[in-house]
Amino acid sequence: MKKLYLVLTLSIITLMVVGCDMTTEVKKSGEKTSEKTSKIKNVILIIGDGMGPAQIGLLEAYARQATNPVIRSRTTAFTRILNEGGTLGVSMTNSFNSVVTDSASSATQLATGKPANPETIGIDAIGNPSDSLIVIAKKQGKATGIVSDVRLTHSTAAAFGAHQPSRMLENEIAVDMIETGTDIMLSGGLRHWIPQSANNHESAIHNHLSLITDGAIDIQSKRKDDRNLLEEAVKKGYSLAFTKDQMVATSGKILGLFSNSAFPDAIITDRNKANPNRTIPTLREMSQKAIETLEKNEKGFFLMIESGLIDWAAHYNDTGTMLHEMLKMDDTLHYVLDWAKDRDDTLIIVTADHETGGFGFSYSSAYIPKPKALAGSAFKDKPYQPNYNYGTSQILDKIYNQKLSYLEIFKKKFDSLDKKDQTPLQLMKIVNQNTEFDITEQQAERILMTHNNIYYKKDHYSLGAKEVPKMKSNDAFFVYHISDNRQNLLAIEIAEKQSVVWSNGTHTASPVLVFASGSKKSTAPFVSFMGHPELGKKIIDVLMEK
Ligand code: MG
Ligand code: ZN
């Protein structure tokens, strides 16, 4: 599986390099023509967390090959960038002295242009704070923004506005975020901003928070102290927003926190989009609010937008949810591209911090298709008969049709049953009601199997359980034993019918794609095989350009 993955990755890269050569020679339709001597004022960096080449490939396959894709034009924003004269580069994502990265280190390297250690936030390889793109933009007099659909204190966003030795220190990261003073901050993670005493439902602070959040957010603090960072933010000039309507009505510096932890997954979001009572804005709506506010600064702005839940779906090896997350990314990108369409003063960079899950469509020996008559002369005497199953394109429609994320299947449905009803039969029923890839009771039994944790580590937040779900292979690479591994096991059981393989529950070091859209002069440096510190440095150079 590993070997096949490597071959696929290398062939994608070969294709890309060939593709890049063409874009410099052939003038494509819709290419921005006024040749740009004008300076770049605005930089928008869009990070798909966990969005390796194969994740983009899933979106492309769906758009191009599904029977009836929601992308009616069959053209994704990624294809659009290149059709409209944008460029493509590649980047290695590894951390300092490591072959793989996590999101904290990767975002730090992008934000600061310097190598960083795994799990560190906004500090360099020896541990000193480094200025991020936000701070550098502020020094240039520009407006700044951070938008994410996970938590404002979670690794990717944090690396742009905090300096901490560990990504786990989200309470401290929240304090740093106010100190850094990014003008527009729209995300989730209210739990790190409100005093511990709010957990007492009878308290005045609990009532106050319920009131100002319009009852839209579950109030549950994770702080260990009584600091009310919302109040501290207001003293620093921020307006607060906790619902979509409040966000729309707010102006000036905005701190918007729309959920207690991360946002709901994209399957739920898609289903809820038309609901008039929806309180959580979409990634696109937050990006729009940020851009419309930031563009008022005549010196321009820097904005980082994170589509963070691609990574979470990929950690669960949940193909259907990941496709919906990629569609959310696509929708947001189209908005940003539309906004920048007739401008020559804006550079848009779209990339990932790393690949998650070792995802890929694969051919297999299961469900080999029957011989089929073909009209061509080569099949005059005998029907077409491949040796293996290459997966039909209908699989893409079925993947899209998933009704619940794997996480919701377990957390919301299965775990809420009485203990005595938590049986393989019940799990089979729930899975078969919510995906188009039926499993058997015997498969459900395998998903629910547990064994002794050979990686047990006392008090470790993810390795600290003695009995854990029983993985079939690559045990050590499924590190979130309690929270994730049943989902990963479900994915393994569904794999044959999806023609999909996942190699792990963490990250791979697959190089990631770097799309750039803007003037020829501004995008040219990004047509290169980089590393993430270098990519970050190139973005800093654009911001610092005099
Ligand atoms: Mg992230
Ligand atoms: Zn991750």
PDB file of N, CA, C and O in Angstrom, residues 339-400:
ATOM      1  N   TRP A 339     -14.093  37.678  -5.534  1.00  0.00           N
ATOM      2  CA  TRP A 339     -13.771  38.996  -4.965  1.00  0.00           C
ATOM      3  C   TRP A 339     -12.525  39.581  -5.622  1.00  0.00           C
ATOM      4  O   TRP A 339     -12.446  40.770  -5.897  1.00  0.00           O
ATOM      5  N   ALA A 340     -11.521  38.724  -5.869  1.00  0.00           N
ATOM      6  CA  ALA A 340     -10.228  39.219  -6.371  1.00  0.00           C
ATOM      7  C   ALA A 340     -10.180  39.326  -7.897  1.00  0.00           C
ATOM      8  O   ALA A 340      -9.189  39.799  -8.457  1.00  0.00           O
ATOM      9  N   LYS A 341     -11.263  38.938  -8.545  1.00  0.00           N
ATOM     10  CA  LYS A 341     -11.288  38.772 -10.000  1.00  0.00           C
ATOM     11  C   LYS A 341     -10.667  39.922 -10.805  1.00  0.00           C
ATOM     12  O   LYS A 341      -9.804  39.699 -11.628  1.00  0.00           O
ATOM     13  N   ASP A 342     -11.106  41.133 -10.556  1.00  0.00           N
ATOM     14  CA  ASP A 342     -10.618  42.230 -11.393  1.00  0.00           C
ATOM     15  C   ASP A 342      -9.538  43.053 -10.705  1.00  0.00           C
ATOM     16  O   ASP A 342      -9.318  44.207 -11.036  1.00  0.00           O
ATOM     17  N   ARG A 343      -8.862  42.451  -9.741  1.00  0.00           N
ATOM     18  CA  ARG A 343      -7.853  43.209  -9.002  1.00  0.00           C
ATOM     19  C   ARG A 343      -6.460  42.772  -9.426  1.00  0.00           C
ATOM     20  O   ARG A 343      -6.238  41.621  -9.741  1.00  0.00           O
ATOM     21  N   ASP A 344      -5.514  43.713  -9.402  1.00  0.00           N
ATOM     22  CA  ASP A 344      -4.136  43.308  -9.661  1.00  0.00           C
ATOM     23  C   ASP A 344      -3.259  43.570  -8.436  1.00  0.00           C
ATOM     24  O   ASP A 344      -2.054  43.573  -8.493  1.00  0.00           O
ATOM     25  N   ASP A 345      -3.929  43.805  -7.289  1.00  0.00           N
ATOM     26  CA  ASP A 345      -3.171  44.158  -6.075  1.00  0.00           C
ATOM     27  C   ASP A 345      -3.289  43.079  -4.997  1.00  0.00           C
ATOM     28  O   ASP A 345      -3.005  43.323  -3.831  1.00  0.00           O
ATOM     29  N   THR A 346      -3.760  41.893  -5.389  1.00  0.00           N
ATOM     30  CA  THR A 346      -4.015  40.852  -4.392  1.00  0.00           C
ATOM     31  C   THR A 346      -3.351  39.540  -4.789  1.00  0.00           C
ATOM     32  O   THR A 346      -3.458  39.103  -5.939  1.00  0.00           O
ATOM     33  N   LEU A 347      -2.668  38.927  -3.828  1.00  0.00           N
ATOM     34  CA  LEU A 347      -2.083  37.602  -4.042  1.00  0.00           C
ATOM     35  C   LEU A 347      -2.846  36.597  -3.185  1.00  0.00           C
ATOM     36  O   LEU A 347      -3.034  36.815  -1.979  1.00  0.00           O
ATOM     37  N   ILE A 348      -3.316  35.521  -3.816  1.00  0.00           N
ATOM     38  CA  ILE A 348      -4.003  34.454  -3.081  1.00  0.00           C
ATOM     39  C   ILE A 348      -3.135  33.204  -3.150  1.00  0.00           C
ATOM     40  O   ILE A 348      -2.748  32.768  -4.243  1.00  0.00           O
ATOM     41  N   ILE A 349      -2.822  32.635  -1.987  1.00  0.00           N
ATOM     42  CA  ILE A 349      -2.064  31.380  -1.932  1.00  0.00           C
ATOM     43  C   ILE A 349      -2.971  30.331  -1.298  1.00  0.00           C
ATOM     44  O   ILE A 349      -3.533  30.557  -0.227  1.00  0.00           O
ATOM     45  N   VAL A 350      -3.103  29.191  -1.957  1.00  0.00           N
ATOM     46  CA  VAL A 350      -3.910  28.098  -1.405  1.00  0.00           C
ATOM     47  C   VAL A 350      -3.010  26.878  -1.246  1.00  0.00           C
ATOM     48  O   VAL A 350      -2.422  26.403  -2.219  1.00  0.00           O
ATOM     49  N   THR A 351      -2.896  26.393  -0.023  1.00  0.00           N
ATOM     50  CA  THR A 351      -2.048  25.235   0.194  1.00  0.00           C
ATOM     51  C   THR A 351      -2.564  24.421   1.384  1.00  0.00           C
ATOM     52  O   THR A 351      -3.656  24.683   1.898  1.00  0.00           O
ATOM     53  N   ALA A 352      -1.787  23.425   1.790  1.00  0.00           N
ATOM     54  CA  ALA A 352      -2.140  22.596   2.945  1.00  0.00           C
ATOM     55  C   ALA A 352      -0.979  22.608   3.921  1.00  0.00           C
ATOM     56  O   ALA A 352       0.150  22.937   3.546  1.00  0.00           O
ATOM     57  N   ASP A 353      -1.264  22.232   5.159  1.00  0.00           N
ATOM     58  CA  ASP A 353      -0.162  22.111   6.121  1.00  0.00           C
ATOM     59  C   ASP A 353       0.490  20.731   6.040  1.00  0.00           C
ATOM     60  O   ASP A 353       1.629  20.550   6.443  1.00  0.00           O
ATOM     61  N   HIS A 354      -0.256  19.749   5.506  1.00  0.00           N
ATOM     62  CA  HIS A 354       0.239  18.371   5.371  1.00  0.00           C
ATOM     63  C   HIS A 354      -0.899  17.536   4.820  1.00  0.00           C
ATOM     64  O   HIS A 354      -2.029  18.024   4.731  1.00  0.00           O
ATOM     65  N   GLU A 355      -0.600  16.289   4.497  1.00  0.00           N
ATOM     66  CA  GLU A 355      -1.649  15.334   4.107  1.00  0.00           C
ATOM     67  C   GLU A 355      -2.049  14.556   5.357  1.00  0.00           C
ATOM     68  O   GLU A 355      -1.228  14.294   6.232  1.00  0.00           O
ATOM     69  N   THR A 356      -3.311  14.184   5.450  1.00  0.00           N
ATOM     70  CA  THR A 356      -3.771  13.394   6.593  1.00  0.00           C
ATOM     71  C   THR A 356      -4.365  12.066   6.127  1.00  0.00           C
ATOM     72  O   THR A 356      -5.181  12.039   5.203  1.00  0.00           O
ATOM     73  N   GLY A 357      -3.938  10.986   6.778  1.00  0.00           N
ATOM     74  CA  GLY A 357      -4.602   9.694   6.611  1.00  0.00           C
ATOM     75  C   GLY A 357      -4.019   8.757   5.566  1.00  0.00           C
ATOM     76  O   GLY A 357      -4.374   7.588   5.515  1.00  0.00           O
ATOM     77  N   GLY A 358      -3.135   9.279   4.705  1.00  0.00           N
ATOM     78  CA  GLY A 358      -2.618   8.426   3.637  1.00  0.00           C
ATOM     79  C   GLY A 358      -3.742   7.916   2.752  1.00  0.00           C
ATOM     80  O   GLY A 358      -3.861   6.730   2.475  1.00  0.00           O
ATOM     81  N   PHE A 359      -4.592   8.863   2.326  1.00  0.00           N
ATOM     82  CA  PHE A 359      -5.807   8.530   1.587  1.00  0.00           C
ATOM     83  C   PHE A 359      -5.540   8.277   0.102  1.00  0.00           C
ATOM     84  O   PHE A 359      -4.712   8.946  -0.495  1.00  0.00           O
ATOM     85  N   GLY A 360      -6.278   7.353  -0.487  1.00  0.00           N
ATOM     86  CA  GLY A 360      -6.247   7.217  -1.939  1.00  0.00           C
ATOM     87  C   GLY A 360      -7.266   6.225  -2.460  1.00  0.00           C
ATOM     88  O   GLY A 360      -7.591   5.249  -1.786  1.00  0.00           O
ATOM     89  N   PHE A 361      -7.807   6.509  -3.647  1.00  0.00           N
ATOM     90  CA  PHE A 361      -8.572   5.472  -4.340  1.00  0.00           C
ATOM     91  C   PHE A 361      -7.572   4.412  -4.804  1.00  0.00           C
ATOM     92  O   PHE A 361      -6.456   4.747  -5.197  1.00  0.00           O
ATOM     93  N   SER A 362      -7.978   3.138  -4.768  1.00  0.00           N
ATOM     94  CA  SER A 362      -7.070   2.053  -5.143  1.00  0.00           C
ATOM     95  C   SER A 362      -7.823   0.974  -5.915  1.00  0.00           C
ATOM     96  O   SER A 362      -9.020   0.806  -5.697  1.00  0.00           O
ATOM     97  N   TYR A 363      -7.106   0.237  -6.761  1.00  0.00           N
ATOM     98  CA  TYR A 363      -7.773  -0.910  -7.396  1.00  0.00           C
ATOM     99  C   TYR A 363      -7.548  -2.153  -6.561  1.00  0.00           C
ATOM    100  O   TYR A 363      -6.570  -2.241  -5.821  1.00  0.00           O
ATOM    101  N   SER A 364      -8.492  -3.067  -6.652  1.00  0.00           N
ATOM    102  CA  SER A 364      -8.455  -4.191  -5.720  1.00  0.00           C
ATOM    103  C   SER A 364      -8.901  -5.487  -6.375  1.00  0.00           C
ATOM    104  O   SER A 364      -9.360  -5.513  -7.520  1.00  0.00           O
ATOM    105  N   SER A 365      -8.800  -6.563  -5.578  1.00  0.00           N
ATOM    106  CA  SER A 365      -9.240  -7.877  -6.063  1.00  0.00           C
ATOM    107  C   SER A 365     -10.681  -8.184  -5.636  1.00  0.00           C
ATOM    108  O   SER A 365     -11.196  -9.255  -5.934  1.00  0.00           O
ATOM    109  N   ALA A 366     -11.324  -7.221  -4.927  1.00  0.00           N
ATOM    110  CA  ALA A 366     -12.706  -7.452  -4.490  1.00  0.00           C
ATOM    111  C   ALA A 366     -13.691  -6.944  -5.549  1.00  0.00           C
ATOM    112  O   ALA A 366     -13.436  -5.923  -6.177  1.00  0.00           O
ATOM    113  N   TYR A 367     -14.801  -7.638  -5.712  1.00  0.00           N
ATOM    114  CA  TYR A 367     -15.867  -7.217  -6.647  1.00  0.00           C
ATOM    115  C   TYR A 367     -15.340  -6.957  -8.062  1.00  0.00           C
ATOM    116  O   TYR A 367     -15.620  -5.918  -8.660  1.00  0.00           O
ATOM    117  N   ILE A 368     -14.553  -7.882  -8.613  1.00  0.00           N
ATOM    118  CA  ILE A 368     -14.048  -7.713  -9.981  1.00  0.00           C
ATOM    119  C   ILE A 368     -15.239  -7.693 -10.935  1.00  0.00           C
ATOM    120  O   ILE A 368     -16.120  -8.556 -10.869  1.00  0.00           O
ATOM    121  N   PRO A 369     -15.337  -6.671 -11.799  1.00  0.00           N
ATOM    122  CA  PRO A 369     -16.529  -6.554 -12.654  1.00  0.00           C
ATOM    123  C   PRO A 369     -16.646  -7.707 -13.658  1.00  0.00           C
ATOM    124  O   PRO A 369     -15.647  -8.312 -14.038  1.00  0.00           O
ATOM    125  N   LYS A 370     -17.883  -7.958 -14.060  1.00  0.00           N
ATOM    126  CA  LYS A 370     -18.171  -9.023 -15.032  1.00  0.00           C
ATOM    127  C   LYS A 370     -17.689  -8.581 -16.418  1.00  0.00           C
ATOM    128  O   LYS A 370     -17.596  -7.388 -16.686  1.00  0.00           O
ATOM    129  N   PRO A 371     -17.437  -9.548 -17.322  1.00  0.00           N
ATOM    130  CA  PRO A 371     -17.048  -9.188 -18.692  1.00  0.00           C
ATOM    131  C   PRO A 371     -18.119  -8.309 -19.343  1.00  0.00           C
ATOM    132  O   PRO A 371     -19.308  -8.457 -19.036  1.00  0.00           O
ATOM    133  N   LYS A 372     -17.680  -7.396 -20.194  1.00  0.00           N
ATOM    134  CA  LYS A 372     -18.617  -6.452 -20.789  1.00  0.00           C
ATOM    135  C   LYS A 372     -18.325  -6.322 -22.277  1.00  0.00           C
ATOM    136  O   LYS A 372     -17.166  -6.162 -22.670  1.00  0.00           O
ATOM    137  N   ALA A 373     -19.382  -6.379 -23.092  1.00  0.00           N
ATOM    138  CA  ALA A 373     -19.187  -6.228 -24.538  1.00  0.00           C
ATOM    139  C   ALA A 373     -18.899  -4.761 -24.851  1.00  0.00           C
ATOM    140  O   ALA A 373     -19.564  -3.873 -24.331  1.00  0.00           O
ATOM    141  N   LEU A 374     -17.882  -4.511 -25.677  1.00  0.00           N
ATOM    142  CA  LEU A 374     -17.591  -3.143 -26.121  1.00  0.00           C
ATOM    143  C   LEU A 374     -17.673  -3.103 -27.643  1.00  0.00           C
ATOM    144  O   LEU A 374     -17.382  -4.089 -28.316  1.00  0.00           O
ATOM    145  N   ALA A 375     -18.062  -1.945 -28.170  1.00  0.00           N
ATOM    146  CA  ALA A 375     -18.348  -1.861 -29.610  1.00  0.00           C
ATOM    147  C   ALA A 375     -17.094  -1.886 -30.479  1.00  0.00           C
ATOM    148  O   ALA A 375     -17.157  -2.280 -31.651  1.00  0.00           O
ATOM    149  N   GLY A 376     -15.965  -1.478 -29.935  1.00  0.00           N
ATOM    150  CA  GLY A 376     -14.754  -1.324 -30.739  1.00  0.00           C
ATOM    151  C   GLY A 376     -14.227  -2.635 -31.319  1.00  0.00           C
ATOM    152  O   GLY A 376     -14.486  -3.721 -30.783  1.00  0.00           O
ATOM    153  N   SER A 377     -13.442  -2.498 -32.397  1.00  0.00           N
ATOM    154  CA  SER A 377     -12.974  -3.686 -33.117  1.00  0.00           C
ATOM    155  C   SER A 377     -12.079  -4.577 -32.244  1.00  0.00           C
ATOM    156  O   SER A 377     -12.045  -5.789 -32.435  1.00  0.00           O
ATOM    157  N   ALA A 378     -11.388  -3.992 -31.272  1.00  0.00           N
ATOM    158  CA  ALA A 378     -10.505  -4.790 -30.416  1.00  0.00           C
ATOM    159  C   ALA A 378     -11.278  -5.809 -29.588  1.00  0.00           C
ATOM    160  O   ALA A 378     -10.704  -6.786 -29.103  1.00  0.00           O
ATOM    161  N   PHE A 379     -12.579  -5.559 -29.411  1.00  0.00           N
ATOM    162  CA  PHE A 379     -13.388  -6.465 -28.583  1.00  0.00           C
ATOM    163  C   PHE A 379     -14.433  -7.208 -29.424  1.00  0.00           C
ATOM    164  O   PHE A 379     -15.451  -7.651 -28.921  1.00  0.00           O
ATOM    165  N   LYS A 380     -14.157  -7.324 -30.697  1.00  0.00           N
ATOM    166  CA  LYS A 380     -15.071  -7.973 -31.635  1.00  0.00           C
ATOM    167  C   LYS A 380     -15.329  -9.434 -31.229  1.00  0.00           C
ATOM    168  O   LYS A 380     -16.447  -9.908 -31.228  1.00  0.00           O
ATOM    169  N   ASP A 381     -14.258 -10.138 -30.847  1.00  0.00           N
ATOM    170  CA  ASP A 381     -14.381 -11.567 -30.574  1.00  0.00           C
ATOM    171  C   ASP A 381     -14.593 -11.917 -29.115  1.00  0.00           C
ATOM    172  O   ASP A 381     -15.144 -12.955 -28.804  1.00  0.00           O
ATOM    173  N   LYS A 382     -14.073 -11.068 -28.239  1.00  0.00           N
ATOM    174  CA  LYS A 382     -14.321 -11.371 -26.819  1.00  0.00           C
ATOM    175  C   LYS A 382     -14.512 -10.107 -25.995  1.00  0.00           C
ATOM    176  O   LYS A 382     -13.997  -9.045 -26.350  1.00  0.00           O
ATOM    177  N   PRO A 383     -15.332 -10.201 -24.925  1.00  0.00           N
ATOM    178  CA  PRO A 383     -15.674  -8.995 -24.173  1.00  0.00           C
ATOM    179  C   PRO A 383     -14.480  -8.417 -23.399  1.00  0.00           C
ATOM    180  O   PRO A 383     -13.469  -9.091 -23.222  1.00  0.00           O
ATOM    181  N   TYR A 384     -14.658  -7.189 -22.997  1.00  0.00           N
ATOM    182  CA  TYR A 384     -13.656  -6.506 -22.184  1.00  0.00           C
ATOM    183  C   TYR A 384     -13.683  -7.080 -20.768  1.00  0.00           C
ATOM    184  O   TYR A 384     -14.727  -7.131 -20.133  1.00  0.00           O
ATOM    185  N   GLN A 385     -12.529  -7.492 -20.226  1.00  0.00           N
ATOM    186  CA  GLN A 385     -12.483  -8.088 -18.897  1.00  0.00           C
ATOM    187  C   GLN A 385     -11.190  -7.671 -18.163  1.00  0.00           C
ATOM    188  O   GLN A 385     -10.136  -8.279 -18.339  1.00  0.00           O
ATOM    189  N   PRO A 386     -11.266  -6.594 -17.361  1.00  0.00           N
ATOM    190  CA  PRO A 386     -10.070  -6.240 -16.583  1.00  0.00           C
ATOM    191  C   PRO A 386      -9.811  -7.289 -15.497  1.00  0.00           C
ATOM    192  O   PRO A 386     -10.735  -7.987 -15.071  1.00  0.00           O
ATOM    193  N   ASN A 387      -8.577  -7.372 -15.049  1.00  0.00           N
ATOM    194  CA  ASN A 387      -8.214  -8.354 -14.019  1.00  0.00           C
ATOM    195  C   ASN A 387      -8.624  -7.937 -12.614  1.00  0.00           C
ATOM    196  O   ASN A 387      -8.706  -8.759 -11.715  1.00  0.00           O
ATOM    197  N   TYR A 388      -8.825  -6.626 -12.427  1.00  0.00           N
ATOM    198  CA  TYR A 388      -9.095  -6.118 -11.069  1.00  0.00           C
ATOM    199  C   TYR A 388     -10.259  -5.124 -11.088  1.00  0.00           C
ATOM    200  O   TYR A 388     -10.707  -4.694 -12.149  1.00  0.00           O
ATOM    201  N   ASN A 389     -10.669  -4.744  -9.890  1.00  0.00           N
ATOM    202  CA  ASN A 389     -11.745  -3.770  -9.756  1.00  0.00           C
ATOM    203  C   ASN A 389     -11.153  -2.360  -9.640  1.00  0.00           C
ATOM    204  O   ASN A 389     -10.484  -2.043  -8.659  1.00  0.00           O
ATOM    205  N   TYR A 390     -11.404  -1.526 -10.641  1.00  0.00           N
ATOM    206  CA  TYR A 390     -10.864  -0.164 -10.644  1.00  0.00           C
ATOM    207  C   TYR A 390     -11.832   0.862 -10.058  1.00  0.00           C
ATOM    208  O   TYR A 390     -11.566   2.057 -10.097  1.00  0.00           O
ATOM    209  N   GLY A 391     -12.954   0.414  -9.518  1.00  0.00           N
ATOM    210  CA  GLY A 391     -13.908   1.329  -8.881  1.00  0.00           C
ATOM    211  C   GLY A 391     -14.724   2.077  -9.917  1.00  0.00           C
ATOM    212  O   GLY A 391     -14.165   2.781 -10.743  1.00  0.00           O
ATOM    213  N   THR A 392     -16.034   1.952  -9.895  1.00  0.00           N
ATOM    214  CA  THR A 392     -16.852   2.675 -10.878  1.00  0.00           C
ATOM    215  C   THR A 392     -17.054   4.117 -10.404  1.00  0.00           C
ATOM    216  O   THR A 392     -16.982   4.408  -9.205  1.00  0.00           O
ATOM    217  N   SER A 393     -17.348   5.002 -11.334  1.00  0.00           N
ATOM    218  CA  SER A 393     -17.518   6.406 -10.950  1.00  0.00           C
ATOM    219  C   SER A 393     -18.777   6.617 -10.099  1.00  0.00           C
ATOM    220  O   SER A 393     -18.886   7.623  -9.403  1.00  0.00           O
ATOM    221  N   GLN A 394     -19.704   5.643 -10.109  1.00  0.00           N
ATOM    222  CA  GLN A 394     -20.899   5.773  -9.237  1.00  0.00           C
ATOM    223  C   GLN A 394     -20.511   5.810  -7.761  1.00  0.00           C
ATOM    224  O   GLN A 394     -21.257   6.328  -6.926  1.00  0.00           O
ATOM    225  N   ILE A 395     -19.349   5.254  -7.450  1.00  0.00           N
ATOM    226  CA  ILE A 395     -18.873   5.296  -6.056  1.00  0.00           C
ATOM    227  C   ILE A 395     -18.839   6.734  -5.537  1.00  0.00           C
ATOM    228  O   ILE A 395     -19.139   7.009  -4.383  1.00  0.00           O
ATOM    229  N   LEU A 396     -18.515   7.675  -6.437  1.00  0.00           N
ATOM    230  CA  LEU A 396     -18.387   9.077  -6.023  1.00  0.00           C
ATOM    231  C   LEU A 396     -19.727   9.641  -5.569  1.00  0.00           C
ATOM    232  O   LEU A 396     -19.796  10.400  -4.601  1.00  0.00           O
ATOM    233  N   ASP A 397     -20.811   9.269  -6.273  1.00  0.00           N
ATOM    234  CA  ASP A 397     -22.144   9.719  -5.851  1.00  0.00           C
ATOM    235  C   ASP A 397     -22.493   9.116  -4.498  1.00  0.00           C
ATOM    236  O   ASP A 397     -23.036   9.788  -3.623  1.00  0.00           O
ATOM    237  N   LYS A 398     -22.160   7.834  -4.338  1.00  0.00           N
ATOM    238  CA  LYS A 398     -22.475   7.165  -3.070  1.00  0.00           C
ATOM    239  C   LYS A 398     -21.693   7.784  -1.911  1.00  0.00           C
ATOM    240  O   LYS A 398     -22.213   7.934  -0.807  1.00  0.00           O
ATOM    241  N   ILE A 399     -20.442   8.129  -2.171  1.00  0.00           N
ATOM    242  CA  ILE A 399     -19.632   8.764  -1.119  1.00  0.00           C
ATOM    243  C   ILE A 399     -20.277  10.096  -0.719  1.00  0.00           C
ATOM    244  O   ILE A 399     -20.412  10.416   0.458  1.00  0.00           O
ATOM    245  N   TYR A 400     -20.709  10.859  -1.727  1.00  0.00           N
ATOM    246  CA  TYR A 400     -21.355  12.152  -1.433  1.00  0.00           C
ATOM    247  C   TYR A 400     -22.639  11.963  -0.624  1.00  0.00           C
ATOM    248  O   TYR A 400     -22.968  12.774   0.251  1.00  0.00           O
TER     249      TYR A 400
END
